Structure formats: structure tokens, C-alpha cells
């Protein structure tokens, strides 16, 4: 609520003087419900009460710069060299974004060169510089039919100085970083280094996360594909649990800090009786605890299905002492296996010896190709990113916000996490669909 208009202004490298290949097409366009003029701004808030509570005139309301092609661009297209890198965990749609960027840059802007860095930020280091690949239409043809990323990815810190040396050596003007919160923190270190050297290089982020945990964006690309994949595993344990006496199906789904995949997957096929997510703490023991509720459900229905997000109930696990992955992300305890054991022990103790079917689809939900919806989303994000970069926006992320494509300052996307609001309408839908209690605490 403390967000001010000035926090939402994106950085530009300077005035745009070069003719854009889109100038002619834009000349006749008028602002409409389907087209936002390049100088127009999109409101952040969408309810009357929040807008009123801002207490400022309409032109001072928090708003975002519209994405899309400009009449003039900052970089001379024919002389522009571009780099693309994908970092962090895989996500459906990475190849669609790469293809979209390369197509747009090649077919419309006719840029001089497009380089792909291999295996995340590691590909920008001195050691791996020779592995850089040149990307053209041929190299990206059909890549969207495959999951993963043709460029590869990685976790782990790299020196911003070395990475900027690589950009300078290859004469790159625009770097596109497709990645999550960690990648955007890394990208901001790259822009700092660019600034400290006074270089004319733009850095544009395209937010990637299957967890859907980045703020200031509608559902992130690949999320829909990932939760759709998850539903198949829930359906499997449901069938298994129905066929067994005291059948228990448990599916653990990705979601380090946010339970969006668990919520959407559970709502999608409506087979889950309990959904456990990081945002809503729960207790296992006691008359209102999860175990007792599961027991009640098995007594009444003869079976039960539980969907648990990997980050749920971490406070119940004995932690190994703050271990982290190469990128500094905290490694989580295995709530799925823990829950499986606890449920088995409890139901056995109360005379309902269960048949437990446990699935941890893990990488199976994020390594697949994007579905048709996500593919459309990816290609549109790619176009928006290219227009932003060519127009000299920097330290800027392209996002879709309330169905508009807009620019936001990179710092905002790492400012906090998008999480399921326990007071919000999504969690309410989950409670309505599952019938689980709003709280497992007395
Ligand atoms: N605070 C940070 N500063 C600089 N680089 C970072 C930072 N956090 C993460 N990175 C780098 O960004 C890349 C991706 O980060 P990671 O957390 O693994 O995935 P994601 O971008 O999906 O969150 C890694 O190479 C990682 O080292
Ligand atoms: O085994 P890995 O590659 O570290 O990935 C596991 C993590 O990746 C995620 O899919 C999200 O990772 P990112 O932050 O890279 O998007 C989490 O849900 C999961 O905890
Ligand atoms: Mg991350």
C-alpha cells in the first residue's frame, strides 16, 4: 500500500532516435480496451476501495508503463548485438521464450547478432565464453516442442565483473535474462557493473517460476502447464486410494515458499480432501490436528487424498541446519515422506491400517513442453521483452499484469514473494472444494 508512482518508473538508457520497424503499423493505432498506447499507463490496483485509499489524483495513482513496440527505438537495429541466458530451475515455456525473442529480433528488427549463453550465468564467465552459441531462425525452429531450455541452465554465483567482461568482448547491447528471483538479483548485479563502467547495455528480465511466487505479475508462464501435469498424479492416487481398504493417496508438489501449484492442481480435478501449503501452518497431533482429520475422513469415506506442497509444514521437520543449494536457496526437509510415515503410523494405531500410495512427481511437472496457453503467453512476453530492450529500457522486467503487458523495475520483482493469501479468494476456493477445516489449530 505504500507503493508510489515514482517507485514504478523503469530506467531507460536515453532518448530513442532510431526509426522502429513498427512505426508505420503504430501510426494509425488508437488507445482502446485492446490496445494501450506506448505513453499510456496501466493501473496497479483494480478495486475502487484500494484506489480511493491511495488518496491521490488519477495521474498520481500507482501505474505501470505499457509494454509493446515503440515508434522510435534506442538501439540502431542493424548494429545491435543481443545475448540470451536462462537461469535457475526449469520451467515449461523456456524454449518458447527463446524462440519468440530470436524470431522477433530476426524477422522484425533484423539485428546484427544473437548469442545464447550456455548453462545460465556460468556461460557468461571467462571459462565458458567459448561455448557461446549463435542463434538464428534455424537454431530455434521447433524448439518449443521440447521441455527444458536449449541453452541449458544452472544455479550458483558468478562474478558480475567477469560476466560484463563477456558482454563487452562480444559487443552485446541487450542482455535478456529468463529466470526467477535469484536470476533477477544476479541481473541487477550485472546492471550495477554496467553502470559503474558507464556502458550502454540494456538488461531485460523475463520472469520464470513454476512456483508462481514472483510478485507484480499474473500467473507466471509455465505455471499452468505445471499444475495441469500435477493433476494426473492426483488422479492416480485417487484411483488407487479408492480401490484399497483405508486407501491413502499423497502427492507432494513443488512450491518452495508458495502453494499455488498445490492449490490449482487440487482445484482442477477436485479429488483432494486436504491441501497443505507453506502459507497456512498446521499441527499434526491433537483433536484438531491433521492426523485426526484424516482419520475422520477415512472412517467416513474409506479413503483420503492429500496434496502437500514441498514447502509446507517445514517447522514440523527436524532441519539439517540451514543447508543451501549453489544459489543460496534453503534446502527443504521432505514433508511428503514425513507425512506418509505419520499418516501410516496414526491410522495403524487407531485400527485403520492403511494402504498408502505416495507420489512425488517432482521434476516431471516442470520438465515438459508448455501447453498451448503457456506457449501463447511465452511468445507474447518474448515480443514485449524485445520491444523493451530495443527501446533502451534497462533493469526492467516485462510482465503481464491484470492481462496487460507492462514494464516494471527489476528491483520490484525481488522485493517480496507472491504467496497464497490465507484470507484470499483462492484459499477460500480450496477450502470450499476440499471441505477441509480453515484451521488445524484448536
Ligand atoms: N543474490 C544474488 N546475487 C547474484 N546472483 C544471484 C543471487 N541469487 C541468485 N543468483 C544467481 O542467479 C541464478 C539463478 O538463481 P536461482 O535461485 O538458482 O534460480 P531462480 O532465478 O529461478 O530463482 C544462479 O546463477 C544464482 O547464483
Ligand atoms: O532441484 P532443483 O533444481 O534445485 O529445483 C527445486 C526447486 O525448483 C523450483 O521448481 C523452483 O525453482 P526456481 O526458484 O529456480 O524457480 C522449486 O519448486 C523447487 O524447490
Ligand atoms: Mg528462485
CSV table of C-alpha atoms and ligand atoms in Angstrom, one decimal:
chain,number,residue,atom,x,y,z
A,1,UNK,CA,0.0,0.0,0.0
A,2,UNK,CA,3.0,2.3,0.3
A,3,UNK,CA,3.7,1.9,-3.4
A,4,UNK,CA,4.2,5.3,-5.0
A,5,UNK,CA,4.1,6.1,-8.7
A,6,UNK,CA,7.8,7.0,-8.7
A,7,UNK,CA,8.7,3.5,-7.5
A,8,UNK,CA,7.2,2.1,-10.7
A,9,UNK,CA,9.1,4.1,-13.2
A,10,UNK,CA,11.5,2.0,-15.3
A,11,UNK,CA,15.0,3.1,-16.2
A,12,UNK,CA,15.9,4.0,-19.8
A,13,UNK,CA,19.3,4.3,-21.3
A,14,UNK,CA,18.3,7.5,-23.1
A,15,UNK,CA,16.2,9.2,-25.8
A,16,UNK,CA,15.0,6.9,-28.7
A,17,UNK,CA,16.2,8.3,-32.0
A,18,UNK,CA,16.2,5.4,-34.4
A,19,UNK,CA,13.2,4.5,-36.5
A,20,UNK,CA,11.3,1.5,-35.3
A,21,UNK,CA,10.2,-1.2,-37.8
A,22,UNK,CA,6.8,-0.8,-36.2
A,23,UNK,CA,6.4,2.9,-36.7
A,24,UNK,CA,4.1,2.6,-39.7
A,25,UNK,CA,1.9,0.0,-38.1
A,26,UNK,CA,1.6,2.1,-34.9
A,27,UNK,CA,0.8,5.3,-36.7
A,28,UNK,CA,-2.9,4.5,-37.1
A,29,UNK,CA,-3.5,2.9,-33.7
A,30,UNK,CA,-5.7,4.4,-31.1
A,31,UNK,CA,-5.9,3.5,-27.4
A,32,UNK,CA,-8.8,1.1,-26.8
A,33,UNK,CA,-9.7,-1.7,-24.5
A,34,UNK,CA,-7.4,-3.8,-26.6
A,35,UNK,CA,-4.5,-1.5,-27.2
A,36,UNK,CA,-2.5,0.5,-24.8
A,37,UNK,CA,-0.7,3.5,-26.3
A,38,UNK,CA,3.0,3.4,-25.6
A,39,UNK,CA,2.7,6.6,-23.5
A,40,UNK,CA,-0.3,5.3,-21.5
A,41,UNK,CA,0.0,3.7,-18.1
A,42,UNK,CA,-1.8,0.7,-16.6
A,43,UNK,CA,-3.2,0.9,-13.1
A,44,UNK,CA,-1.7,-1.3,-10.4
A,45,UNK,CA,-4.8,-1.5,-8.4
A,46,UNK,CA,-8.2,-2.9,-9.6
A,47,UNK,CA,-10.6,-2.2,-6.8
A,48,UNK,CA,-12.4,1.0,-6.0
A,49,UNK,CA,-11.6,0.8,-2.3
A,50,UNK,CA,-7.9,0.5,-2.8
A,51,UNK,CA,-7.9,3.3,-5.5
A,52,UNK,CA,-9.7,5.6,-3.1
A,53,UNK,CA,-7.5,4.7,-0.2
A,54,UNK,CA,-4.5,6.0,-2.2
A,55,UNK,CA,-5.9,9.5,-1.8
A,56,UNK,CA,-4.1,10.9,-4.8
A,57,UNK,CA,-5.2,12.4,-8.2
A,58,UNK,CA,-5.7,9.9,-11.0
A,59,UNK,CA,-2.5,10.9,-12.7
A,60,UNK,CA,-0.5,10.1,-9.5
A,61,UNK,CA,-2.1,6.7,-8.9
A,62,UNK,CA,0.4,3.8,-9.0
A,63,UNK,CA,0.7,2.7,-12.6
A,64,UNK,CA,3.0,0.8,-14.9
A,65,UNK,CA,4.4,1.6,-18.3
A,66,UNK,CA,2.8,-0.2,-21.1
A,67,UNK,CA,4.9,-2.8,-22.9
A,68,UNK,CA,4.9,-3.2,-26.7
A,69,UNK,CA,6.5,-1.7,-29.8
A,70,UNK,CA,7.6,1.9,-29.9
A,71,UNK,CA,7.6,4.4,-32.8
A,72,UNK,CA,11.3,5.1,-32.1
A,73,UNK,CA,13.9,2.8,-30.6
A,74,UNK,CA,17.1,3.5,-28.7
A,75,UNK,CA,19.4,1.0,-30.4
A,76,UNK,CA,20.2,1.1,-34.1
A,77,UNK,CA,18.7,-2.3,-35.1
A,78,UNK,CA,21.1,-3.2,-37.8
A,79,UNK,CA,24.1,-2.7,-35.4
A,80,UNK,CA,22.6,-4.3,-32.4
A,81,UNK,CA,24.0,-7.4,-30.8
A,82,UNK,CA,22.0,-9.4,-28.3
A,83,UNK,CA,22.6,-12.1,-25.6
A,84,UNK,CA,20.1,-14.5,-24.1
A,85,UNK,CA,20.5,-16.6,-20.9
A,86,UNK,CA,18.2,-18.9,-19.0
A,87,UNK,CA,19.0,-19.5,-15.3
A,88,UNK,CA,17.6,-21.4,-12.3
A,89,UNK,CA,15.2,-24.3,-12.2
A,90,UNK,CA,13.5,-25.5,-15.4
A,91,UNK,CA,10.0,-24.2,-16.3
A,92,UNK,CA,7.8,-25.2,-19.2
A,93,UNK,CA,8.0,-22.5,-21.9
A,94,UNK,CA,11.7,-21.5,-21.7
A,95,UNK,CA,12.2,-22.6,-25.3
A,96,UNK,CA,9.1,-20.7,-26.4
A,97,UNK,CA,10.5,-17.5,-24.9
A,98,UNK,CA,13.9,-18.1,-26.5
A,99,UNK,CA,12.3,-18.8,-29.9
A,100,UNK,CA,10.0,-15.8,-29.6
A,101,UNK,CA,12.9,-13.4,-28.8
A,102,UNK,CA,15.0,-14.7,-31.7
A,103,UNK,CA,12.2,-14.6,-34.2
A,104,UNK,CA,11.2,-11.1,-33.2
A,105,UNK,CA,14.8,-9.8,-33.3
A,106,UNK,CA,15.5,-11.5,-36.6
A,107,UNK,CA,12.3,-11.0,-38.6
A,108,UNK,CA,11.4,-7.5,-37.5
A,109,UNK,CA,14.4,-5.7,-36.1
A,110,UNK,CA,16.9,-7.5,-38.3
A,111,UNK,CA,19.6,-7.2,-35.6
A,112,UNK,CA,23.2,-8.0,-36.3
A,113,UNK,CA,23.8,-10.9,-34.0
A,114,UNK,CA,22.1,-13.0,-31.3
A,115,UNK,CA,24.2,-15.0,-28.9
A,116,UNK,CA,22.9,-17.7,-26.5
A,117,UNK,CA,24.9,-18.3,-23.3
A,118,UNK,CA,25.1,-21.9,-22.2
A,119,UNK,CA,24.1,-23.1,-18.8
A,120,UNK,CA,22.9,-20.0,-17.0
A,121,UNK,CA,25.2,-17.3,-15.7
A,122,UNK,CA,28.1,-19.8,-15.8
A,123,UNK,CA,28.0,-19.4,-19.6
A,124,UNK,CA,29.0,-15.7,-19.2
A,125,UNK,CA,32.2,-16.5,-17.3
A,126,UNK,CA,35.6,-16.4,-18.8
A,127,UNK,CA,35.9,-20.2,-18.5
A,128,UNK,CA,32.8,-20.9,-20.6
A,129,UNK,CA,32.9,-18.0,-23.0
A,130,UNK,CA,33.9,-20.2,-26.0
A,131,UNK,CA,30.7,-22.2,-25.6
A,132,UNK,CA,28.5,-19.3,-26.6
A,133,UNK,CA,26.2,-20.3,-29.4
A,134,UNK,CA,24.9,-18.1,-32.2
A,135,UNK,CA,21.1,-18.2,-32.5
A,136,UNK,CA,19.2,-17.7,-35.7
A,137,UNK,CA,15.8,-18.8,-37.0
A,138,UNK,CA,17.1,-22.2,-37.9
A,139,UNK,CA,18.6,-22.8,-34.4
A,140,UNK,CA,15.2,-22.1,-32.7
A,141,UNK,CA,12.9,-23.8,-35.2
A,142,UNK,CA,10.5,-26.2,-33.4
A,143,UNK,CA,12.4,-25.9,-30.1
A,144,UNK,CA,9.1,-25.1,-28.4
A,145,UNK,CA,8.0,-28.7,-28.9
A,146,UNK,CA,10.5,-29.7,-26.2
A,147,UNK,CA,10.7,-29.0,-22.5
A,148,UNK,CA,13.8,-27.6,-20.8
A,149,UNK,CA,15.9,-25.0,-22.5
A,150,UNK,CA,18.2,-25.4,-25.5
A,151,UNK,CA,20.6,-23.1,-23.7
A,152,UNK,CA,20.8,-25.1,-20.5
A,153,UNK,CA,20.6,-23.6,-17.1
A,154,UNK,CA,22.4,-23.6,-13.7
A,155,UNK,CA,22.4,-22.4,-10.2
A,156,UNK,CA,25.4,-20.8,-8.4
A,157,UNK,CA,27.0,-17.4,-8.2
A,158,UNK,CA,29.2,-15.9,-10.8
A,159,UNK,CA,31.3,-12.7,-10.8
A,160,UNK,CA,29.4,-9.7,-12.3
A,161,UNK,CA,32.7,-8.3,-13.4
A,162,UNK,CA,33.6,-11.4,-15.4
A,163,UNK,CA,30.1,-11.5,-16.9
A,164,UNK,CA,30.2,-7.9,-18.0
A,165,UNK,CA,33.7,-8.5,-19.5
A,166,UNK,CA,32.0,-11.2,-21.7
A,167,UNK,CA,29.2,-8.7,-22.7
A,168,UNK,CA,31.9,-6.2,-23.7
A,169,UNK,CA,34.0,-8.7,-25.5
A,170,UNK,CA,31.0,-9.8,-27.6
A,171,UNK,CA,29.9,-6.2,-28.1
A,172,UNK,CA,26.4,-7.0,-26.7
A,173,UNK,CA,23.9,-4.2,-26.4
A,174,UNK,CA,20.9,-6.0,-24.9
A,175,UNK,CA,21.0,-9.0,-22.5
A,176,UNK,CA,17.8,-10.9,-21.9
A,177,UNK,CA,17.7,-12.9,-18.7
A,178,UNK,CA,15.0,-15.5,-18.4
A,179,UNK,CA,14.9,-16.5,-14.8
A,180,UNK,CA,13.4,-16.3,-11.3
A,181,UNK,CA,14.1,-14.2,-8.3
A,182,UNK,CA,17.7,-15.3,-8.0
A,183,UNK,CA,18.3,-14.6,-11.6
A,184,UNK,CA,16.9,-11.1,-11.3
A,185,UNK,CA,19.1,-10.4,-8.3
A,186,UNK,CA,22.0,-11.6,-10.4
A,187,UNK,CA,20.8,-9.4,-13.3
A,188,UNK,CA,20.7,-6.4,-11.0
A,189,UNK,CA,24.4,-7.0,-10.1
A,190,UNK,CA,25.2,-7.1,-13.8
A,191,UNK,CA,23.4,-3.7,-14.4
A,192,UNK,CA,25.3,-2.2,-11.4
A,193,UNK,CA,28.6,-3.3,-13.0
A,194,UNK,CA,27.4,-2.0,-16.4
A,195,UNK,CA,26.6,1.3,-14.7
A,196,UNK,CA,29.9,1.5,-12.9
A,197,UNK,CA,31.7,1.2,-16.2
A,198,UNK,CA,29.4,3.7,-17.9
A,199,UNK,CA,28.4,1.1,-20.6
A,200,UNK,CA,25.5,1.4,-23.0
A,201,UNK,CA,24.0,-2.0,-22.3
A,202,UNK,CA,20.4,-2.8,-21.5
A,203,UNK,CA,19.3,-5.8,-19.3
A,204,UNK,CA,15.8,-7.1,-19.6
A,205,UNK,CA,14.3,-9.8,-17.4
A,206,UNK,CA,11.6,-12.2,-18.3
A,207,UNK,CA,10.2,-13.7,-15.1
A,208,UNK,CA,10.3,-17.5,-14.8
A,209,UNK,CA,9.0,-19.6,-12.0
A,210,UNK,CA,6.8,-22.7,-11.9
A,211,UNK,CA,6.0,-21.8,-8.2
A,212,UNK,CA,4.3,-18.6,-9.4
A,213,UNK,CA,6.0,-16.9,-6.5
A,214,UNK,CA,7.1,-13.7,-8.2
A,215,UNK,CA,5.0,-10.6,-7.4
A,216,UNK,CA,3.7,-7.9,-9.8
A,217,UNK,CA,2.7,-10.5,-12.4
A,218,UNK,CA,-0.3,-12.5,-13.2
A,219,UNK,CA,0.4,-16.2,-13.1
A,220,UNK,CA,3.9,-16.8,-14.4
A,221,UNK,CA,4.5,-18.7,-17.7
A,222,UNK,CA,4.8,-22.4,-17.3
A,223,UNK,CA,2.7,-22.4,-14.1
A,224,UNK,CA,-0.4,-23.5,-15.9
A,225,UNK,CA,1.4,-26.4,-17.6
A,226,UNK,CA,3.0,-27.5,-14.3
A,227,UNK,CA,-0.2,-27.6,-12.4
A,228,UNK,CA,-2.0,-29.3,-15.2
A,229,UNK,CA,0.7,-32.0,-15.2
A,230,UNK,CA,0.2,-32.4,-11.4
A,231,UNK,CA,-3.4,-33.2,-11.8
A,232,UNK,CA,-2.6,-36.5,-13.4
A,233,UNK,CA,-0.7,-37.6,-10.3
A,234,UNK,CA,-3.5,-36.6,-8.0
A,235,UNK,CA,-6.0,-38.5,-10.2
A,236,UNK,CA,-3.7,-41.6,-10.0
A,237,UNK,CA,-3.5,-41.7,-6.2
A,238,UNK,CA,-7.3,-41.0,-6.1
A,239,UNK,CA,-8.0,-44.1,-8.2
A,240,UNK,CA,-5.5,-46.2,-6.1
A,241,UNK,CA,-7.0,-44.9,-2.8
A,242,UNK,CA,-10.5,-45.8,-3.9
A,243,UNK,CA,-9.5,-49.4,-4.8
A,244,UNK,CA,-7.9,-50.1,-1.4
A,245,UNK,CA,-9.2,-50.5,2.1
A,246,UNK,CA,-8.3,-47.4,4.1
A,247,UNK,CA,-6.7,-46.1,1.0
A,248,UNK,CA,-4.5,-43.0,1.4
A,249,UNK,CA,-3.2,-41.1,-1.6
A,250,UNK,CA,-0.5,-38.4,-1.0
A,251,UNK,CA,1.0,-36.2,-3.7
A,252,UNK,CA,3.9,-33.9,-3.0
A,253,UNK,CA,4.2,-31.0,-5.4
A,254,UNK,CA,6.8,-28.3,-6.0
A,255,UNK,CA,6.4,-25.0,-4.3
A,256,UNK,CA,9.2,-23.9,-2.1
A,257,UNK,CA,7.5,-20.9,-0.4
A,258,UNK,CA,4.2,-20.7,-2.2
A,259,UNK,CA,1.5,-23.3,-2.5
A,260,UNK,CA,0.0,-22.2,-5.8
A,261,UNK,CA,0.7,-25.4,-7.7
A,262,UNK,CA,-0.9,-27.5,-4.9
A,263,UNK,CA,-4.0,-25.2,-4.8
A,264,UNK,CA,-4.6,-25.1,-8.5
A,265,UNK,CA,-3.8,-28.8,-9.1
A,266,UNK,CA,-6.2,-29.7,-6.3
A,267,UNK,CA,-8.9,-27.4,-7.6
A,268,UNK,CA,-8.5,-28.6,-11.1
A,269,UNK,CA,-9.6,-32.2,-10.6
A,270,UNK,CA,-11.3,-31.8,-7.3
A,271,UNK,CA,-10.0,-35.2,-5.9
A,272,UNK,CA,-8.1,-33.8,-3.0
A,273,UNK,CA,-9.5,-33.8,0.5
A,274,UNK,CA,-6.7,-32.0,2.2
A,275,UNK,CA,-4.3,-29.4,0.7
A,276,UNK,CA,-1.3,-28.4,2.8
A,277,UNK,CA,0.7,-25.3,1.8
A,278,UNK,CA,3.6,-23.3,3.3
A,279,UNK,CA,1.4,-20.2,3.8
A,280,UNK,CA,-1.1,-22.0,6.2
A,281,UNK,CA,0.7,-23.6,9.2
A,282,UNK,CA,-0.8,-26.7,10.6
A,283,UNK,CA,-0.3,-29.1,13.5
A,284,UNK,CA,-0.4,-32.9,13.2
A,285,UNK,CA,-1.4,-34.0,16.6
A,286,UNK,CA,-4.4,-33.3,18.8
A,287,UNK,CA,-8.1,-33.4,18.3
A,288,UNK,CA,-8.0,-30.6,15.6
A,289,UNK,CA,-4.7,-31.7,14.1
A,290,UNK,CA,-4.3,-33.0,10.5
A,291,UNK,CA,-3.9,-36.7,11.5
A,292,UNK,CA,-7.2,-36.7,13.4
A,293,UNK,CA,-9.0,-35.0,10.5
A,294,UNK,CA,-7.5,-37.6,8.1
A,295,UNK,CA,-8.6,-40.4,10.4
A,296,UNK,CA,-12.2,-39.0,10.5
A,297,UNK,CA,-12.2,-38.8,6.7
A,298,UNK,CA,-11.0,-42.3,6.3
A,299,UNK,CA,-13.7,-43.5,8.8
A,300,UNK,CA,-16.4,-41.7,6.8
A,301,UNK,CA,-15.3,-42.3,3.2
A,302,UNK,CA,-12.9,-45.3,3.4
A,303,UNK,CA,-10.2,-43.3,1.6
A,304,UNK,CA,-8.5,-39.9,1.5
A,305,UNK,CA,-6.3,-37.9,-0.8
A,306,UNK,CA,-3.8,-35.3,0.4
A,307,UNK,CA,-1.9,-32.8,-1.7
A,308,UNK,CA,1.1,-31.3,0.0
A,309,UNK,CA,3.4,-28.5,-1.3
A,310,UNK,CA,7.1,-29.2,-0.7
A,311,UNK,CA,7.5,-26.1,1.5
A,312,UNK,CA,4.5,-26.9,3.8
A,313,UNK,CA,5.0,-27.7,7.4
A,314,UNK,CA,8.7,-27.2,7.4
A,315,UNK,CA,8.5,-26.2,11.1
A,316,UNK,CA,7.4,-29.7,11.9
A,317,UNK,CA,10.6,-31.3,10.5
A,318,UNK,CA,14.0,-31.6,12.1
A,319,UNK,CA,16.1,-29.3,9.9
A,320,UNK,CA,19.5,-30.3,8.9
A,321,UNK,CA,20.9,-26.9,9.9
A,322,UNK,CA,20.4,-24.4,7.2
A,323,UNK,CA,21.9,-26.1,4.2
A,324,UNK,CA,21.6,-24.3,0.9
A,325,UNK,CA,21.9,-25.1,-2.8
A,326,UNK,CA,24.5,-23.5,-5.0
A,327,UNK,CA,22.3,-20.3,-5.4
A,328,UNK,CA,21.8,-19.9,-1.7
A,329,UNK,CA,18.2,-21.3,-1.7
A,330,UNK,CA,17.5,-23.1,1.6
A,331,UNK,CA,17.2,-26.8,1.1
A,332,UNK,CA,13.9,-28.1,2.4
A,333,UNK,CA,13.1,-31.1,4.5
A,334,UNK,CA,10.9,-33.8,2.9
A,335,UNK,CA,7.5,-33.1,4.1
A,336,UNK,CA,6.0,-35.7,1.8
A,337,UNK,CA,7.8,-38.7,3.2
A,338,UNK,CA,7.4,-37.3,6.7
A,339,UNK,CA,3.6,-37.1,6.3
A,340,UNK,CA,3.5,-40.5,4.7
A,341,UNK,CA,5.1,-42.0,7.8
A,342,UNK,CA,3.0,-40.0,10.2
A,343,UNK,CA,-0.3,-40.9,8.5
A,344,UNK,CA,0.7,-44.6,8.2
A,345,UNK,CA,1.6,-44.8,11.9
A,346,UNK,CA,-1.5,-42.9,13.1
A,347,UNK,CA,-4.0,-44.9,11.0
A,348,UNK,CA,-2.4,-48.1,12.1
A,349,UNK,CA,-2.5,-47.1,15.7
A,350,UNK,CA,-6.3,-46.3,15.6
A,351,UNK,CA,-7.1,-49.6,13.9
A,352,UNK,CA,-7.3,-48.4,10.3
A,353,UNK,CA,-4.2,-50.0,8.8
A,354,UNK,CA,-3.9,-48.0,5.5
A,355,UNK,CA,-2.8,-48.7,2.0
A,356,UNK,CA,-0.7,-45.7,1.2
A,357,UNK,CA,0.1,-44.5,-2.3
A,358,UNK,CA,2.7,-41.8,-2.3
A,359,UNK,CA,3.8,-39.9,-5.4
A,360,UNK,CA,6.4,-37.1,-5.7
A,361,UNK,CA,6.2,-36.1,-9.3
A,362,UNK,CA,8.9,-33.5,-8.7
A,363,UNK,CA,10.7,-32.7,-12.0
A,364,UNK,CA,8.0,-34.4,-14.0
A,365,UNK,CA,5.8,-31.4,-13.8
A,366,UNK,CA,8.4,-28.8,-14.8
A,367,UNK,CA,10.4,-30.6,-17.5
A,368,UNK,CA,7.6,-30.8,-20.0
A,369,UNK,CA,6.9,-28.6,-23.0
A,370,UNK,CA,4.5,-25.7,-22.4
A,371,UNK,CA,0.8,-26.3,-23.1
A,372,UNK,CA,-0.9,-24.2,-25.8
A,373,UNK,CA,-2.0,-21.5,-23.3
A,374,UNK,CA,1.5,-21.0,-21.9
A,375,UNK,CA,3.1,-21.0,-25.3
A,376,UNK,CA,0.9,-18.1,-26.3
A,377,UNK,CA,1.8,-16.3,-23.1
A,378,UNK,CA,5.6,-17.0,-23.7
A,379,UNK,CA,5.7,-15.7,-27.2
A,380,UNK,CA,3.9,-12.5,-26.2
A,381,UNK,CA,6.3,-12.0,-23.3
A,382,UNK,CA,9.2,-12.5,-25.7
A,383,UNK,CA,7.8,-9.9,-28.0
A,384,UNK,CA,7.3,-7.4,-25.2
A,385,UNK,CA,10.9,-8.1,-23.9
A,386,UNK,CA,12.4,-7.4,-27.3
A,387,UNK,CA,10.5,-4.1,-27.7
A,388,UNK,CA,11.6,-3.1,-24.2
A,389,UNK,CA,15.2,-3.9,-24.9
A,390,UNK,CA,15.3,-2.2,-28.3
A,391,UNK,CA,13.7,0.9,-26.8
A,392,UNK,CA,16.6,1.1,-24.3
A,393,UNK,CA,14.7,0.1,-21.1
A,394,UNK,CA,17.1,-1.5,-18.7
A,395,UNK,CA,17.0,-3.1,-15.2
A,396,UNK,CA,13.4,-3.8,-16.4
A,397,UNK,CA,11.2,-6.9,-16.3
A,398,UNK,CA,8.4,-7.5,-18.7
A,399,UNK,CA,5.3,-8.9,-17.0
A,400,UNK,CA,1.6,-9.4,-17.6
A,401,UNK,CA,-0.4,-7.5,-15.0
A,402,UNK,CA,-4.2,-7.7,-15.0
A,403,UNK,CA,-3.9,-9.0,-18.6
A,404,UNK,CA,-1.8,-6.1,-19.9
A,405,UNK,CA,1.8,-6.5,-20.8
A,406,UNK,CA,3.8,-3.9,-18.8
A,407,UNK,CA,7.3,-2.9,-17.7
A,408,UNK,CA,8.3,-3.0,-14.0
A,409,UNK,CA,11.6,-2.0,-12.4
A,410,UNK,CA,13.7,-5.2,-11.7
A,411,UNK,CA,14.0,-4.4,-8.0
A,412,UNK,CA,10.3,-4.7,-7.5
A,413,UNK,CA,10.1,-8.3,-8.7
A,414,UNK,CA,12.6,-9.4,-5.9
A,415,UNK,CA,11.0,-7.1,-3.3
A,416,UNK,CA,8.8,-9.8,-1.9
A,417,UNK,CA,7.2,-13.1,-2.7
A,418,UNK,CA,3.9,-13.8,-4.3
A,419,UNK,CA,2.1,-16.2,-1.9
A,420,UNK,CA,-1.3,-17.7,-1.4
A,421,UNK,CA,-3.2,-15.3,0.8
A,422,UNK,CA,-4.9,-17.3,3.6
A,423,UNK,CA,-7.6,-14.6,3.7
A,424,UNK,CA,-7.9,-14.5,-0.1
A,425,UNK,CA,-10.3,-16.0,-2.5
A,426,UNK,CA,-8.0,-18.7,-3.9
A,427,UNK,CA,-7.6,-20.3,-0.5
A,428,UNK,CA,-11.3,-19.9,0.1
A,429,UNK,CA,-12.0,-21.9,-3.1
A,430,UNK,CA,-9.6,-24.6,-1.9
A,431,UNK,CA,-11.5,-24.8,1.5
A,432,UNK,CA,-14.8,-24.9,-0.4
A,433,UNK,CA,-13.7,-27.6,-2.8
A,434,UNK,CA,-12.0,-29.9,-0.2
A,435,UNK,CA,-14.2,-29.3,2.8
A,436,UNK,CA,-11.1,-29.2,4.9
A,437,UNK,CA,-11.2,-27.0,8.0
A,438,UNK,CA,-10.0,-23.4,7.8
A,439,UNK,CA,-7.5,-24.2,10.6
A,440,UNK,CA,-6.0,-27.3,12.1
A,441,UNK,CA,-5.3,-25.5,15.4
A,442,UNK,CA,-7.6,-25.6,18.4
B,1,LIG,N1,21.6,-12.6,-4.6
B,1,LIG,C1,22.1,-12.9,-5.7
B,1,LIG,N2,23.1,-12.2,-6.3
B,1,LIG,C2,23.6,-12.6,-7.5
B,1,LIG,N3,23.3,-13.7,-8.2
B,1,LIG,C3,22.3,-14.5,-7.7
B,1,LIG,C4,21.7,-14.1,-6.4
B,1,LIG,N4,20.7,-15.1,-6.1
B,1,LIG,C5,20.8,-16.0,-7.2
B,1,LIG,N5,21.7,-15.6,-8.1
B,1,LIG,C6,22.1,-16.3,-9.3
B,1,LIG,O1,21.0,-16.4,-10.2
B,1,LIG,C7,21.0,-17.7,-10.8
B,1,LIG,C8,19.6,-18.3,-10.6
B,1,LIG,O2,19.2,-18.3,-9.3
B,1,LIG,P1,18.4,-19.4,-8.6
B,1,LIG,O3,18.0,-19.0,-7.3
B,1,LIG,O4,19.1,-20.7,-8.7
B,1,LIG,O5,17.1,-19.6,-9.6
B,1,LIG,P2,15.9,-18.6,-9.9
B,1,LIG,O6,16.4,-17.5,-10.7
B,1,LIG,O7,15.0,-19.5,-10.6
B,1,LIG,O8,15.4,-18.1,-8.6
B,1,LIG,C9,22.1,-18.5,-10.2
B,1,LIG,O9,23.2,-18.5,-11.1
B,1,LIG,C10,22.4,-17.8,-8.9
B,1,LIG,O10,23.7,-17.9,-8.5
B,2,LIG,O1,16.2,-29.4,-7.6
B,2,LIG,P1,16.3,-28.0,-8.1
B,2,LIG,O2,16.7,-27.8,-9.5
B,2,LIG,O3,17.1,-27.2,-7.1
B,2,LIG,O4,14.9,-27.4,-8.0
B,2,LIG,C1,14.0,-27.5,-7.0
B,2,LIG,C2,13.2,-26.2,-6.9
B,2,LIG,O5,12.9,-25.6,-8.1
B,2,LIG,C3,11.6,-25.0,-8.0
B,2,LIG,O6,10.9,-25.6,-9.0
B,2,LIG,C4,11.7,-23.5,-8.2
B,2,LIG,O7,13.0,-23.1,-8.5
B,2,LIG,P2,13.3,-21.7,-9.1
B,2,LIG,O8,13.4,-20.8,-7.9
B,2,LIG,O9,14.6,-21.9,-9.8
B,2,LIG,O10,12.2,-21.3,-10.0
B,2,LIG,C5,11.1,-25.3,-6.6
B,2,LIG,O11,9.7,-25.5,-6.7
B,2,LIG,C6,11.9,-26.4,-6.2
B,2,LIG,O12,12.1,-26.4,-4.8
B,3,LIG,MG1,14.1,-18.8,-7.1
